[in-house]
Every structure is written in structure tokens, then in C-alpha cells.
JSON list of C-alpha atoms in Angstrom, two decimals:
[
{"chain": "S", "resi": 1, "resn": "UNK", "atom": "CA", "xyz": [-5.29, -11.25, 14.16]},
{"chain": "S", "resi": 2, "resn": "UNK", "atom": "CA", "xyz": [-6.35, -11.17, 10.39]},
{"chain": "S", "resi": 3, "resn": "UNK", "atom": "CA", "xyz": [-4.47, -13.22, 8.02]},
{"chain": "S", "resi": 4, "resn": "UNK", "atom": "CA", "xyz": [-4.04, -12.45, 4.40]},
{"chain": "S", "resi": 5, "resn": "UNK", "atom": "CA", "xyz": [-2.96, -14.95, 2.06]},
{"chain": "S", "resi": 6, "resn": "UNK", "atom": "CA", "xyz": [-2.45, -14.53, -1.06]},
{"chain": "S", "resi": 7, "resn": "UNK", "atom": "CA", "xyz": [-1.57, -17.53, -3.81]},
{"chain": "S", "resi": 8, "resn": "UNK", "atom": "CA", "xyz": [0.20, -18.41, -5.87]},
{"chain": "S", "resi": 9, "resn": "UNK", "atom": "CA", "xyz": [3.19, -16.28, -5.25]},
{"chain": "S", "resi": 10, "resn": "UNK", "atom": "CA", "xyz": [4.91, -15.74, -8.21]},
{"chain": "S", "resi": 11, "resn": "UNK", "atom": "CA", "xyz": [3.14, -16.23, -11.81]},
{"chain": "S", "resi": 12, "resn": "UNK", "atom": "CA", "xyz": [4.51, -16.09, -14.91]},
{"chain": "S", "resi": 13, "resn": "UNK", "atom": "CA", "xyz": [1.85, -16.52, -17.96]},
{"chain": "S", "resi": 14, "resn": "UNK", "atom": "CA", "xyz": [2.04, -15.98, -21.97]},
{"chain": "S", "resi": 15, "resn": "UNK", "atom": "CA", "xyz": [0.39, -13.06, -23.34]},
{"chain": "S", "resi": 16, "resn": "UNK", "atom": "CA", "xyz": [-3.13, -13.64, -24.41]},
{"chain": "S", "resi": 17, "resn": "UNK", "atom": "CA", "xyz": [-3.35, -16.19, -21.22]},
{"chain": "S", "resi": 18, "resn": "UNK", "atom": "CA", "xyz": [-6.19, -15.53, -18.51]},
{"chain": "S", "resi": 19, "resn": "UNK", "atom": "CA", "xyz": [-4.97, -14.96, -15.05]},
{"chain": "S", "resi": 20, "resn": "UNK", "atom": "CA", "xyz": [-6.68, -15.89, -11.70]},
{"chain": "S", "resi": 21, "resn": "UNK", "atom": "CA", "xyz": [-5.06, -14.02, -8.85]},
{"chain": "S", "resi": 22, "resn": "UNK", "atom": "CA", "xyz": [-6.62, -15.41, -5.07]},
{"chain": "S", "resi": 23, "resn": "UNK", "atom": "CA", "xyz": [-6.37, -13.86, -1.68]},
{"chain": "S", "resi": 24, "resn": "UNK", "atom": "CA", "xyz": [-8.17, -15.19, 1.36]},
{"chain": "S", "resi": 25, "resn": "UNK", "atom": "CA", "xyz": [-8.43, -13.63, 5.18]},
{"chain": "S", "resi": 26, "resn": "UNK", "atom": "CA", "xyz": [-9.57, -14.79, 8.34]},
{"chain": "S", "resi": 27, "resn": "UNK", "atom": "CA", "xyz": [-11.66, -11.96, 9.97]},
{"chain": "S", "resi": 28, "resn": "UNK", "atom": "CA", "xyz": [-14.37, -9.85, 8.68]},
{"chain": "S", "resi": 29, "resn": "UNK", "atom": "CA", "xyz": [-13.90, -7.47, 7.11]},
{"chain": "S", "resi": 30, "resn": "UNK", "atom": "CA", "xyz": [-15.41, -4.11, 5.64]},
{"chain": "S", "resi": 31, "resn": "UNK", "atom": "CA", "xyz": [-13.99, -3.74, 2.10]},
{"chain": "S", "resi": 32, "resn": "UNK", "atom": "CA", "xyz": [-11.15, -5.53, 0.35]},
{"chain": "S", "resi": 33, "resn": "UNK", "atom": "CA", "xyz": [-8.47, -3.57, -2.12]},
{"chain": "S", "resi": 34, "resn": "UNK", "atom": "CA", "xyz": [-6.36, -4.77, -5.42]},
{"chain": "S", "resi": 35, "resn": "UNK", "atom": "CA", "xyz": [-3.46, -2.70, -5.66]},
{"chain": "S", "resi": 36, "resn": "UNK", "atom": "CA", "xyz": [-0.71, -2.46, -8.59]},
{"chain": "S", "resi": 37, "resn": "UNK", "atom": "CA", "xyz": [2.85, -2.54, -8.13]},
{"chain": "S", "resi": 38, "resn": "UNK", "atom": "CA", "xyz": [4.99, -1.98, -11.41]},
{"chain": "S", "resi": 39, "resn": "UNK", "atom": "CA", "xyz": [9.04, -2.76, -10.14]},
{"chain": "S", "resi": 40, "resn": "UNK", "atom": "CA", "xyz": [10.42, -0.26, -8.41]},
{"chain": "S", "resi": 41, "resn": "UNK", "atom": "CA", "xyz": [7.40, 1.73, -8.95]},
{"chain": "S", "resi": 42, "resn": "UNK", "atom": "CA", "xyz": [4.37, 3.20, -6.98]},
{"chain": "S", "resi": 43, "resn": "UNK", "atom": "CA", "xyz": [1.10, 1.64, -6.09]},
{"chain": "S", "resi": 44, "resn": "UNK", "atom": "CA", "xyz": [-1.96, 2.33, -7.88]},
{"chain": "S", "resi": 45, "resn": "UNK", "atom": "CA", "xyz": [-5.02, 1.06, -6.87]},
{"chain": "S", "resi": 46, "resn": "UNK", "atom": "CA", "xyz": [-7.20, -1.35, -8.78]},
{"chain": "S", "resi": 47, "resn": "UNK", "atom": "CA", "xyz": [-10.66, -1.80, -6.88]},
{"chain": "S", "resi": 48, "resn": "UNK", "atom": "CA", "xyz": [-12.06, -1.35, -3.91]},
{"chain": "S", "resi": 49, "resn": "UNK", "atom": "CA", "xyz": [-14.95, -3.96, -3.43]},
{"chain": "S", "resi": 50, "resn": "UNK", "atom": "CA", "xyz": [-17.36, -4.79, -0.31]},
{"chain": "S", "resi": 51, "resn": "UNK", "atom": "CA", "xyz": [-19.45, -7.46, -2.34]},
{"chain": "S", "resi": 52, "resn": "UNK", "atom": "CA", "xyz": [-20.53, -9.05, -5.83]},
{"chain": "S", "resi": 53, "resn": "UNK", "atom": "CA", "xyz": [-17.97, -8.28, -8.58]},
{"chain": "S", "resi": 54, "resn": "UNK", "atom": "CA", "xyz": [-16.08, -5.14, -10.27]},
{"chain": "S", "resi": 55, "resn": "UNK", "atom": "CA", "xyz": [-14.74, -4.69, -13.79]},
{"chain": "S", "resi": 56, "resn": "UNK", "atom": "CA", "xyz": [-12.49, -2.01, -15.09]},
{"chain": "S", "resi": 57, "resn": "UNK", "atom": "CA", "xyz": [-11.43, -2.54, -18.58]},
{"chain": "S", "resi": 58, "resn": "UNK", "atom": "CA", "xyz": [-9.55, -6.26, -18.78]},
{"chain": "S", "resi": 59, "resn": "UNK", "atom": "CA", "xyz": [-9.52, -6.87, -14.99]},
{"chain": "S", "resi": 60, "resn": "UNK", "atom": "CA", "xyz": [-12.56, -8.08, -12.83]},
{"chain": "S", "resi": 61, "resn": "UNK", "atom": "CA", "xyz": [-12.21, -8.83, -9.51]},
{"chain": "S", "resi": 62, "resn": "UNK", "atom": "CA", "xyz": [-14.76, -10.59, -7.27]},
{"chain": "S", "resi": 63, "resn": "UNK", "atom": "CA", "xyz": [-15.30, -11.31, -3.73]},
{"chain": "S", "resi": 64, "resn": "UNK", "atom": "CA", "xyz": [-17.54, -14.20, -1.86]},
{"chain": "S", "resi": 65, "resn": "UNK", "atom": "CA", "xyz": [-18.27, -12.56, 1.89]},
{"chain": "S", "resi": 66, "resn": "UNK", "atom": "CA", "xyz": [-19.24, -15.96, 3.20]},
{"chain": "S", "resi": 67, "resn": "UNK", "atom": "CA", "xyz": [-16.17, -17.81, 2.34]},
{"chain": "S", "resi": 68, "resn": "UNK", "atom": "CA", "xyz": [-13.82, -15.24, 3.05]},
{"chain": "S", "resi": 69, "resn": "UNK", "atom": "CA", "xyz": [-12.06, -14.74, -0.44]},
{"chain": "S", "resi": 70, "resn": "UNK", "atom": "CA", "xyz": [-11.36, -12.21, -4.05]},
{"chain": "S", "resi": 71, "resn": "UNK", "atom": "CA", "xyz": [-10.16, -13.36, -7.09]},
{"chain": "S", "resi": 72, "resn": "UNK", "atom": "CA", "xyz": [-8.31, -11.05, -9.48]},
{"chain": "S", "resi": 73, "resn": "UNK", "atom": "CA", "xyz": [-9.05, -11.69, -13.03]},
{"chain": "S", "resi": 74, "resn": "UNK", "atom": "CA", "xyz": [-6.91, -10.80, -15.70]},
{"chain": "S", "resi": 75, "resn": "UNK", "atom": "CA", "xyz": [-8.52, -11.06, -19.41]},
{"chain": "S", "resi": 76, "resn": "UNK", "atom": "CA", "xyz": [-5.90, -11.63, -22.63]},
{"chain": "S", "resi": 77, "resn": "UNK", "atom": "CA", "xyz": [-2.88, -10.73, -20.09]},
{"chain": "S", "resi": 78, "resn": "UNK", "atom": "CA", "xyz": [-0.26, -8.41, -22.04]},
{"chain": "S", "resi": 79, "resn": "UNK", "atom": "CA", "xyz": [3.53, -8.35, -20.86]},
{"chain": "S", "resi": 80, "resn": "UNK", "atom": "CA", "xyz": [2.35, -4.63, -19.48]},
{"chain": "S", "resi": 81, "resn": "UNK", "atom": "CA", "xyz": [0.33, -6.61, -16.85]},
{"chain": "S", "resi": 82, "resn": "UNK", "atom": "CA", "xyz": [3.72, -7.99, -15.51]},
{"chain": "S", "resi": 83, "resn": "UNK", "atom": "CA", "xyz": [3.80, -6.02, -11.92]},
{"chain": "S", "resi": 84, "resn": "UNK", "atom": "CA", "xyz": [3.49, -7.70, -8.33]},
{"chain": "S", "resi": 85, "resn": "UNK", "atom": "CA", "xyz": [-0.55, -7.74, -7.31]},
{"chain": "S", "resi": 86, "resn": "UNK", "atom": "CA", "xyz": [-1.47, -7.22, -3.95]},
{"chain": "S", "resi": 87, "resn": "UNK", "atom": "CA", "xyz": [-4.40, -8.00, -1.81]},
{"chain": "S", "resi": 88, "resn": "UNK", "atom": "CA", "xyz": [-5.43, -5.79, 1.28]},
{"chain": "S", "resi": 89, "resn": "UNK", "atom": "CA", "xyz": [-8.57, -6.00, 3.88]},
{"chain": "S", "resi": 90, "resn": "UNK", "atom": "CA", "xyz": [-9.48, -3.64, 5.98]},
{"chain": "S", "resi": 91, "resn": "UNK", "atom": "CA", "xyz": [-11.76, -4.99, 9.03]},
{"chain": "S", "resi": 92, "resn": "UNK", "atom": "CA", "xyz": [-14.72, -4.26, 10.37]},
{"chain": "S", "resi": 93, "resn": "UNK", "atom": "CA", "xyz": [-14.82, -2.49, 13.57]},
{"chain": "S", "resi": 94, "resn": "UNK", "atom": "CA", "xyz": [-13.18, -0.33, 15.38]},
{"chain": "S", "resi": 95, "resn": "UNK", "atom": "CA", "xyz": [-10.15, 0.25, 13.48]},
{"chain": "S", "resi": 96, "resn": "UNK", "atom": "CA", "xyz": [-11.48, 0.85, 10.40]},
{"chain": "S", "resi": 97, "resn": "UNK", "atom": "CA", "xyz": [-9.30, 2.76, 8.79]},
{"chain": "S", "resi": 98, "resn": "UNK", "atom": "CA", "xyz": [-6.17, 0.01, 9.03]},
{"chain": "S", "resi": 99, "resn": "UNK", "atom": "CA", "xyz": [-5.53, -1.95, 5.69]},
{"chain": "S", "resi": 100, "resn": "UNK", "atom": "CA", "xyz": [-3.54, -5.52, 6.03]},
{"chain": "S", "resi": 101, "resn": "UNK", "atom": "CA", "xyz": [-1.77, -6.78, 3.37]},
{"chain": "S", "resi": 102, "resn": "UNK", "atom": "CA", "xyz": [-1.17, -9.81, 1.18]},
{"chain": "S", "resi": 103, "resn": "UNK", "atom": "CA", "xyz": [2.39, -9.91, 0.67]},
{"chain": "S", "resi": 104, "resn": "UNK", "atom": "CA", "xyz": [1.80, -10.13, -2.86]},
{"chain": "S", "resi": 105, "resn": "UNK", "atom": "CA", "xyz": [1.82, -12.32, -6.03]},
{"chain": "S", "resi": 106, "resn": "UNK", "atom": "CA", "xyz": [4.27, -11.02, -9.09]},
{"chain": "S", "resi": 107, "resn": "UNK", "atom": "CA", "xyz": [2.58, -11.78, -12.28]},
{"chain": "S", "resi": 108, "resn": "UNK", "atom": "CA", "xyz": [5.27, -11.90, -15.29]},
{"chain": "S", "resi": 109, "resn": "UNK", "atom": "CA", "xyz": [3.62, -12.38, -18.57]},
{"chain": "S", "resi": 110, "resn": "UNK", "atom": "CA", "xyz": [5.55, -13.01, -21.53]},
{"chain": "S", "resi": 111, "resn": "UNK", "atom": "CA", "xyz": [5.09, -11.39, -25.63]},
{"chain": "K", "resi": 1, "resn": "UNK", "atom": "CA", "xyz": [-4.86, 17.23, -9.00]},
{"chain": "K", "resi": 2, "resn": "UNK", "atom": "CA", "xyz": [-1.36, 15.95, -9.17]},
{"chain": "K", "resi": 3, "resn": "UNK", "atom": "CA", "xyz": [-1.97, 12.87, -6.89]},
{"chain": "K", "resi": 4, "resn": "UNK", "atom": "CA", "xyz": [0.28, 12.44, -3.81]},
{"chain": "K", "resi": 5, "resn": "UNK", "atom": "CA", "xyz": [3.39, 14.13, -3.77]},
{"chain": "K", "resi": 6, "resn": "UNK", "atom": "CA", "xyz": [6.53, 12.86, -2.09]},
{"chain": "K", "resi": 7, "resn": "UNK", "atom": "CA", "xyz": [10.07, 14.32, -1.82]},
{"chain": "K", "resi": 8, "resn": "UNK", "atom": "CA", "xyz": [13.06, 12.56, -1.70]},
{"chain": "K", "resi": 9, "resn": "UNK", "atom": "CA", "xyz": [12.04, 10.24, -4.66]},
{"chain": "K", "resi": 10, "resn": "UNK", "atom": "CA", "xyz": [16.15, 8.52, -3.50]},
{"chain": "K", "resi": 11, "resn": "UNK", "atom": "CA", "xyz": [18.10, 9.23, 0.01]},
{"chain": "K", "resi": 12, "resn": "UNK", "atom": "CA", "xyz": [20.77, 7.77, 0.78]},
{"chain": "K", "resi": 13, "resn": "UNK", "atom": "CA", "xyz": [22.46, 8.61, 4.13]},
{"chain": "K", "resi": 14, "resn": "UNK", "atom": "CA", "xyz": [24.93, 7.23, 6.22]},
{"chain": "K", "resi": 15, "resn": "UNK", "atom": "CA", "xyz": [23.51, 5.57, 9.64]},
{"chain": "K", "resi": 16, "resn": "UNK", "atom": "CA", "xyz": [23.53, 8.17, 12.60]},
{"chain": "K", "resi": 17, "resn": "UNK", "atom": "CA", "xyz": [22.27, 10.70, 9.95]},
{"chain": "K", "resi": 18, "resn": "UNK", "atom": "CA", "xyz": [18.59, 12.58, 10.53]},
{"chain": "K", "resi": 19, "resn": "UNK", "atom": "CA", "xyz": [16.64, 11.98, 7.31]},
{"chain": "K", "resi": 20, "resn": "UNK", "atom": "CA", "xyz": [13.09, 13.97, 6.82]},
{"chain": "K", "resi": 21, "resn": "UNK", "atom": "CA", "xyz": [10.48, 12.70, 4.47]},
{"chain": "K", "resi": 22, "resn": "UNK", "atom": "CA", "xyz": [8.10, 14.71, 3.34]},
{"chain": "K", "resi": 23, "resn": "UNK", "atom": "CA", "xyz": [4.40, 14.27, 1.71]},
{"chain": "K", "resi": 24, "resn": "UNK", "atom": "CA", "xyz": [1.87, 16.62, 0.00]},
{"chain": "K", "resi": 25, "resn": "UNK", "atom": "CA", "xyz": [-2.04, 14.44, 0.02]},
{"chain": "K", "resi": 26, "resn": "UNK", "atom": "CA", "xyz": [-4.42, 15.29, -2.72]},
{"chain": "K", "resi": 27, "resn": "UNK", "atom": "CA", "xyz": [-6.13, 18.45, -1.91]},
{"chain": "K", "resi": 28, "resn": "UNK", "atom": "CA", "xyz": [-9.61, 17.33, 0.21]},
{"chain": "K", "resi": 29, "resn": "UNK", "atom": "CA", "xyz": [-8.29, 14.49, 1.62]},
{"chain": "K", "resi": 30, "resn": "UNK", "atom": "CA", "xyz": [-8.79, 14.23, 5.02]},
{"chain": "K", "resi": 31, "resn": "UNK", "atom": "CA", "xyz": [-7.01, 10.90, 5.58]},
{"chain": "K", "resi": 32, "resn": "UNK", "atom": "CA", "xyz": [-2.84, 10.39, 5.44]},
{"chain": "K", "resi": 33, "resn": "UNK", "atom": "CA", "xyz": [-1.31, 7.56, 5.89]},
{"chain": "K", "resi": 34, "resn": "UNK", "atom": "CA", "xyz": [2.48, 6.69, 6.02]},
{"chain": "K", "resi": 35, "resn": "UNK", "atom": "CA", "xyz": [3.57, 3.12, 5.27]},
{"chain": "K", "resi": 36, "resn": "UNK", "atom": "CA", "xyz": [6.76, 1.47, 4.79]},
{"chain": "K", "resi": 37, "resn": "UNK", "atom": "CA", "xyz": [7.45, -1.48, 2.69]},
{"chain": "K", "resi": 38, "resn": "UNK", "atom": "CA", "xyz": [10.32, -3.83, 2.54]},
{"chain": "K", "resi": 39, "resn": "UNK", "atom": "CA", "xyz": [11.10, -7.50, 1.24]},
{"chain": "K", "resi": 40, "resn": "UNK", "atom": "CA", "xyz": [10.67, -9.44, 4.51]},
{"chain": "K", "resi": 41, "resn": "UNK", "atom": "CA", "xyz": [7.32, -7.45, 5.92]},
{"chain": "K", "resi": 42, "resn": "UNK", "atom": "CA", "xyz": [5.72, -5.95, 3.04]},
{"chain": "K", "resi": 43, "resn": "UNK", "atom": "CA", "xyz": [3.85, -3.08, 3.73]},
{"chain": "K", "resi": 44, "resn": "UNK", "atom": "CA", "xyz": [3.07, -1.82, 7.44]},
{"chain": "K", "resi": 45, "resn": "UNK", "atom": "CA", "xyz": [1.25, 0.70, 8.63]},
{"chain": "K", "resi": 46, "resn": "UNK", "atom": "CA", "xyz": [3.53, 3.56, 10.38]},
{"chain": "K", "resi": 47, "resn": "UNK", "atom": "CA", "xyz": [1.23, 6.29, 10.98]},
{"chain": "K", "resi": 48, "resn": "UNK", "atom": "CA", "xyz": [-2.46, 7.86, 9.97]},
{"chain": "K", "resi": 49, "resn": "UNK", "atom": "CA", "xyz": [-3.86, 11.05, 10.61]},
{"chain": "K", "resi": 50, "resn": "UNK", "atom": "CA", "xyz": [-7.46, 12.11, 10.57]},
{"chain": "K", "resi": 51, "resn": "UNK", "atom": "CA", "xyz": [-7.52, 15.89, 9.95]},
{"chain": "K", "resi": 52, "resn": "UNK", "atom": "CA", "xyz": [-4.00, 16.63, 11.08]},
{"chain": "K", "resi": 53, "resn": "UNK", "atom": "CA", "xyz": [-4.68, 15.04, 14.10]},
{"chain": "K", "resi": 54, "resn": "UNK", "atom": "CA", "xyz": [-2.34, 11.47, 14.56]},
{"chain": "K", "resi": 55, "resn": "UNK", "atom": "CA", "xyz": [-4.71, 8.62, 15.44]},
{"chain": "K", "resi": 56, "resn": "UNK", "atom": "CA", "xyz": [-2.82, 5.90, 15.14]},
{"chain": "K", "resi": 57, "resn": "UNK", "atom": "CA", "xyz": [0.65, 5.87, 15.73]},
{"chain": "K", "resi": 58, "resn": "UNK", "atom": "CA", "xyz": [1.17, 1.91, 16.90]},
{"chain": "K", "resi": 59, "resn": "UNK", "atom": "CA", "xyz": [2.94, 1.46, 14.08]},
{"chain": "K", "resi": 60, "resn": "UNK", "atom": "CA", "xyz": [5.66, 3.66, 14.53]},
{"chain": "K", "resi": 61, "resn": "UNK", "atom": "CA", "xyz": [8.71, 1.60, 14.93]},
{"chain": "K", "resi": 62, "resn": "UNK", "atom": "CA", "xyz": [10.86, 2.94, 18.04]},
{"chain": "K", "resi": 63, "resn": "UNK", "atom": "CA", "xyz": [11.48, 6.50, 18.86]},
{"chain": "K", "resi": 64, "resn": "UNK", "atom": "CA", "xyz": [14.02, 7.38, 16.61]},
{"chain": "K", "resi": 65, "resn": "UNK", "atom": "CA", "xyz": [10.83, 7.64, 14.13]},
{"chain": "K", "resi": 66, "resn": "UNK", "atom": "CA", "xyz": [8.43, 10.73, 14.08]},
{"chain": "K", "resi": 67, "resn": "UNK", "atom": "CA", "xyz": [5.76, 12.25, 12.32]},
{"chain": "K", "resi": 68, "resn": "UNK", "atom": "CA", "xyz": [3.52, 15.44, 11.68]},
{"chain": "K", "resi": 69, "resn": "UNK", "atom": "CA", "xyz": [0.71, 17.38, 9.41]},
{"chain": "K", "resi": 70, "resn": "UNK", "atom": "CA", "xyz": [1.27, 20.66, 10.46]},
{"chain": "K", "resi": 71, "resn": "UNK", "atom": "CA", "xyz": [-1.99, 21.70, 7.67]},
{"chain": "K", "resi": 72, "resn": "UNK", "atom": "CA", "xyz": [-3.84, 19.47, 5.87]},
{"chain": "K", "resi": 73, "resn": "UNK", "atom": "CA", "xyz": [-1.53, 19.66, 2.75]},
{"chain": "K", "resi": 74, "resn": "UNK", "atom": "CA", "xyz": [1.66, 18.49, 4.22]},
{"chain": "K", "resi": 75, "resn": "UNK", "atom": "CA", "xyz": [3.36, 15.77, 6.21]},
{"chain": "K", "resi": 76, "resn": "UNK", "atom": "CA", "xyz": [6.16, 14.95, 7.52]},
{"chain": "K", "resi": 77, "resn": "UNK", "atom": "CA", "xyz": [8.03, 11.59, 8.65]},
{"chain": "K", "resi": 78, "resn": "UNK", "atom": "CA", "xyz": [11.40, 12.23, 10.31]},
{"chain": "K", "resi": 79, "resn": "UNK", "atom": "CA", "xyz": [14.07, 9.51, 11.30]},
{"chain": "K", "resi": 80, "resn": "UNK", "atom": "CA", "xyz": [16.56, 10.46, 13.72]},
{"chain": "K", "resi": 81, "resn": "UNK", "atom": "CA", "xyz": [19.52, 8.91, 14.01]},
{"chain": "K", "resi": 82, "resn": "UNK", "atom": "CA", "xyz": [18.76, 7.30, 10.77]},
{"chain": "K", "resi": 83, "resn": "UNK", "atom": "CA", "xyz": [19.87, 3.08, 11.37]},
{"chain": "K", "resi": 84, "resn": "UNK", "atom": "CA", "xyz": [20.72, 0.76, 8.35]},
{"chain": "K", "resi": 85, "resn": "UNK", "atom": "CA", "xyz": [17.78, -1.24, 9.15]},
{"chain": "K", "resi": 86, "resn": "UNK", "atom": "CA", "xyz": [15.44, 1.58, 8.45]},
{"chain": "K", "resi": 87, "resn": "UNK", "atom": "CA", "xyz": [16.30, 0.87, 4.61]},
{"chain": "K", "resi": 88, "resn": "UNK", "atom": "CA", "xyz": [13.00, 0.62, 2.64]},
{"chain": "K", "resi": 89, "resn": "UNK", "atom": "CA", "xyz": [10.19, 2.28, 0.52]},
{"chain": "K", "resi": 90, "resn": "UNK", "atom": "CA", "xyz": [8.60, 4.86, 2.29]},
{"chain": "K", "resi": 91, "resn": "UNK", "atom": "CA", "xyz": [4.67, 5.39, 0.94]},
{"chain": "K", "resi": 92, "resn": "UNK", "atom": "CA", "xyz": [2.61, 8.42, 1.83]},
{"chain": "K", "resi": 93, "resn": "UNK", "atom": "CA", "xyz": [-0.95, 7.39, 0.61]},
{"chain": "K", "resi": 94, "resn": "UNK", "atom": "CA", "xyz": [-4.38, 10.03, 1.27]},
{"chain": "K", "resi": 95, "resn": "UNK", "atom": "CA", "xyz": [-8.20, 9.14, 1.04]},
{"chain": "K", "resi": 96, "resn": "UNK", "atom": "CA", "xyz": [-11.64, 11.19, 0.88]},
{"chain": "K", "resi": 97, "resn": "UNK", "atom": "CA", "xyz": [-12.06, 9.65, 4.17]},
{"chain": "K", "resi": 98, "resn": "UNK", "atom": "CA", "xyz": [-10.57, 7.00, 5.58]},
{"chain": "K", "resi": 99, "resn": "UNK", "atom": "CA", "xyz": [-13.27, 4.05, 4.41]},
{"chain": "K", "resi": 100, "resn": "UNK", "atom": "CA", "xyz": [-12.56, 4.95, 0.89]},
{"chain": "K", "resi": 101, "resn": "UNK", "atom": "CA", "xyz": [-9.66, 4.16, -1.85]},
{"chain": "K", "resi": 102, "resn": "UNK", "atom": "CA", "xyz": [-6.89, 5.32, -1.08]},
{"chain": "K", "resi": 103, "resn": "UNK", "atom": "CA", "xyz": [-3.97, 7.33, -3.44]},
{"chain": "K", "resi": 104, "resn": "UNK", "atom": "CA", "xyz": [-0.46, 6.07, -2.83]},
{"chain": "K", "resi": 105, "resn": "UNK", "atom": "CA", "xyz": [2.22, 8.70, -4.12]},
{"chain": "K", "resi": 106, "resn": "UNK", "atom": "CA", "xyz": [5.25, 7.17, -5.86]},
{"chain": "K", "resi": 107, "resn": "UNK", "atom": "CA", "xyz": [7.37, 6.45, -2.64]},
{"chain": "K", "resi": 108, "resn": "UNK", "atom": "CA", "xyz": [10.65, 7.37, -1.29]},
{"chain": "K", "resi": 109, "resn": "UNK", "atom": "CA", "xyz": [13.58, 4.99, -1.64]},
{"chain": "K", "resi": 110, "resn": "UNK", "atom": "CA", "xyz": [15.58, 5.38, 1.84]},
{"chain": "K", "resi": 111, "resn": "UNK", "atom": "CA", "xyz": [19.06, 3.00, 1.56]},
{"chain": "K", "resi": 112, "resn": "UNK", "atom": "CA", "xyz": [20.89, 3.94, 5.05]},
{"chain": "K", "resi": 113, "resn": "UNK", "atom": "CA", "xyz": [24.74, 2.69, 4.98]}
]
């Protein structure tokens, strides 16, 4: 069964501060996804990575195939950034389609 | 497009109550997932469909929970009777395909008493 583990839990950070988000899993897996959760709001979806690195703007996210872990990067963090992050794999194989999911790390950042 | 649509955005009910949920994916999506997401389990897979067609339903808590995609631009997640314990967010979310991202609508808030 895959594991996803995402640390730390909860952040809290002063604007301008870089953030390092990590999430780990135990099988392999096919592509990884960093979603965005304002509170009480909807999820938006960050990246969608397979290998090397992505960057969109002030976030970067990476991912090492090998060791089984993605980083989320957050550059100069604003207090806009404050949301819960969360991590999700979806394995390789036959069900495909099936995303598992961190249970999350909620980032507060500070003015 | 207007992303994912979901209706309720709130329901509340009282328990023994049927409660329908309903979804519209983004237009040439062929993928439609259902999720539901509370504090202790975080978000679980209820349902996908490929093309209208349900293909994986294993995560479909008990009978008293049903879903359908009648077309490929609407979906439906019923709860009947409707238990305090089925208080959460419900997500709709659709994809391209199913390999690719996938487009969460905004959720419906479901508080059974």
C-alpha cells in the first residue's frame, strides 16, 4: 500500500522567508501532484511532475525518482501563500488513474 | 470554460434525509472523479468514471451512497438516508484523461445533524 508523508505539518514563516515543503511515498509511482488549499476553499492545482523540476512564477517544485521524494519551494513567501499544501502520487500500474494523498502541511506566513 | 461546477456550495440536512450532489466537469473531459475530504482521512477517492462509464467504485462508502453521469456533462452523487457521519467536503474534480491534471470544482459543504 503506498504511503504518503508529508512534513512538517504545520508551518508558519515571515513574509519574505523561503519555504521547503517535503513529501515522500513508498511505491512507484507515475506522476506526483502539488495541490492548493486556501481555508474553506477549493483545490487548485499547482504541478503535475514525473521528473527533474517545475517552476511557475515563485513556486518550484522538484522530484528525485530514485529516492522517492518532491520538495515544494516557495520563493519570498507572502501572507497570500498561507493555505494547507498537499502532496498526491498516483502509481504506476494498473490503477492509474487513483491519486493518494498527503494529508497535508498548512503553511501560515505572516506580513 | 467555467471550471468544474458544483451545486449545493452548503447542505445541511437532518440525518435520515436523501441529499443529491450534483457536478458539471469542464467540457472535454473525459475523466470525473468524486472525492470526499474530512479532518481525520483527508481526501478519499469515492468514485471515477471514464466516459460515463463508473470504473471504480471501491471507494464508495456503504450503500446508502450512489453515483451517476448520465452524459458527459453531468454527475451525480446521491446519499440516502443521509447519516451524521457523512459530514464533509464533497469534491467533484475532471481531467483531459485520466493521467493528466486534474480540475477540482469548489466543493460542497455537507453538515448532516
Amino acid at each position: 500500500k503506498n504511503e504518503v508523508e508529508q512534513s512538517p505539518q504545520n508551518l508558519t514563516a515571515q513574509e519574505g522567508e523561503f519555504i521547503t515543503i517535503n513529501c515522500s511515498y513508498s511505491v512507484g509511482i507515475s506522476a506526483l501532484h502539488w495541490l492548493q488549499q486556501h481555508p474553506g476553499g477549493g483545490i487548485v492545482s499547482l504541478f503535475m511532475l514525473s521528473s527533474g523540476k517545475k517552476k511557475h512564477g515563485r513556486l518550484i517544485a522538484t522530484i528525485n525518482i530514485q529516492e522517492k521524494h518532491s520538495s515544494l519551494h516557495i520563493t519570498a513567501s507572502h501572507p497570500r501563500d498561507s493555505a494547507v499544501y498537499i502532496c498526491a502520487v498516483r502509481e504506476s500500474g494498473g490503477s492509474n488513474y487513483k491519486l493518494t494523498f498527503g494529508k497535508g502541511t498548512l503553511l501560515t506566513v505572516n506580513p | 470554460d467555467a471550471g468544474v461546477i458544483q451545486s449545493p456550495r452548503h447542505e445541511v440536512t437532518e440525518m435520515g434525509q436523501e441529499v443529491t450532489l450534483r457536478c458539471k466537469p469542464i467540457s472535454g473531459h473525459n475523466s470525473l472523479f468524486w472525492y470526499r475530504q474530512t479532518m481525520m482521512r483527508g481526501l478519499e477517492l469515492l468514485i471515477y468514471f471514464n466516459n460515463n462509464v463508473p470504473i471504480d467504485d471501491s471507494g464508495m462508502p456503504e450503500d446508502r451512497f450512489s453515483a451517476k453521469m448520465p452524459n458527459a456533462s453531468f454527475s451525480t452523487l446521491k446519499i440516502q438516508p443521509s447519516e451524521p457521519r457523512d459530514s464533509a467536503v464533497y469534491f467533484c474534480a475532471s481531467s483531459f484523461s485520466a493521467q493528466y491534471e486534474q480540475y477540482f470544482g469548489p466543493g460542497t459543504r455537507l453538515t448532516v445533524t
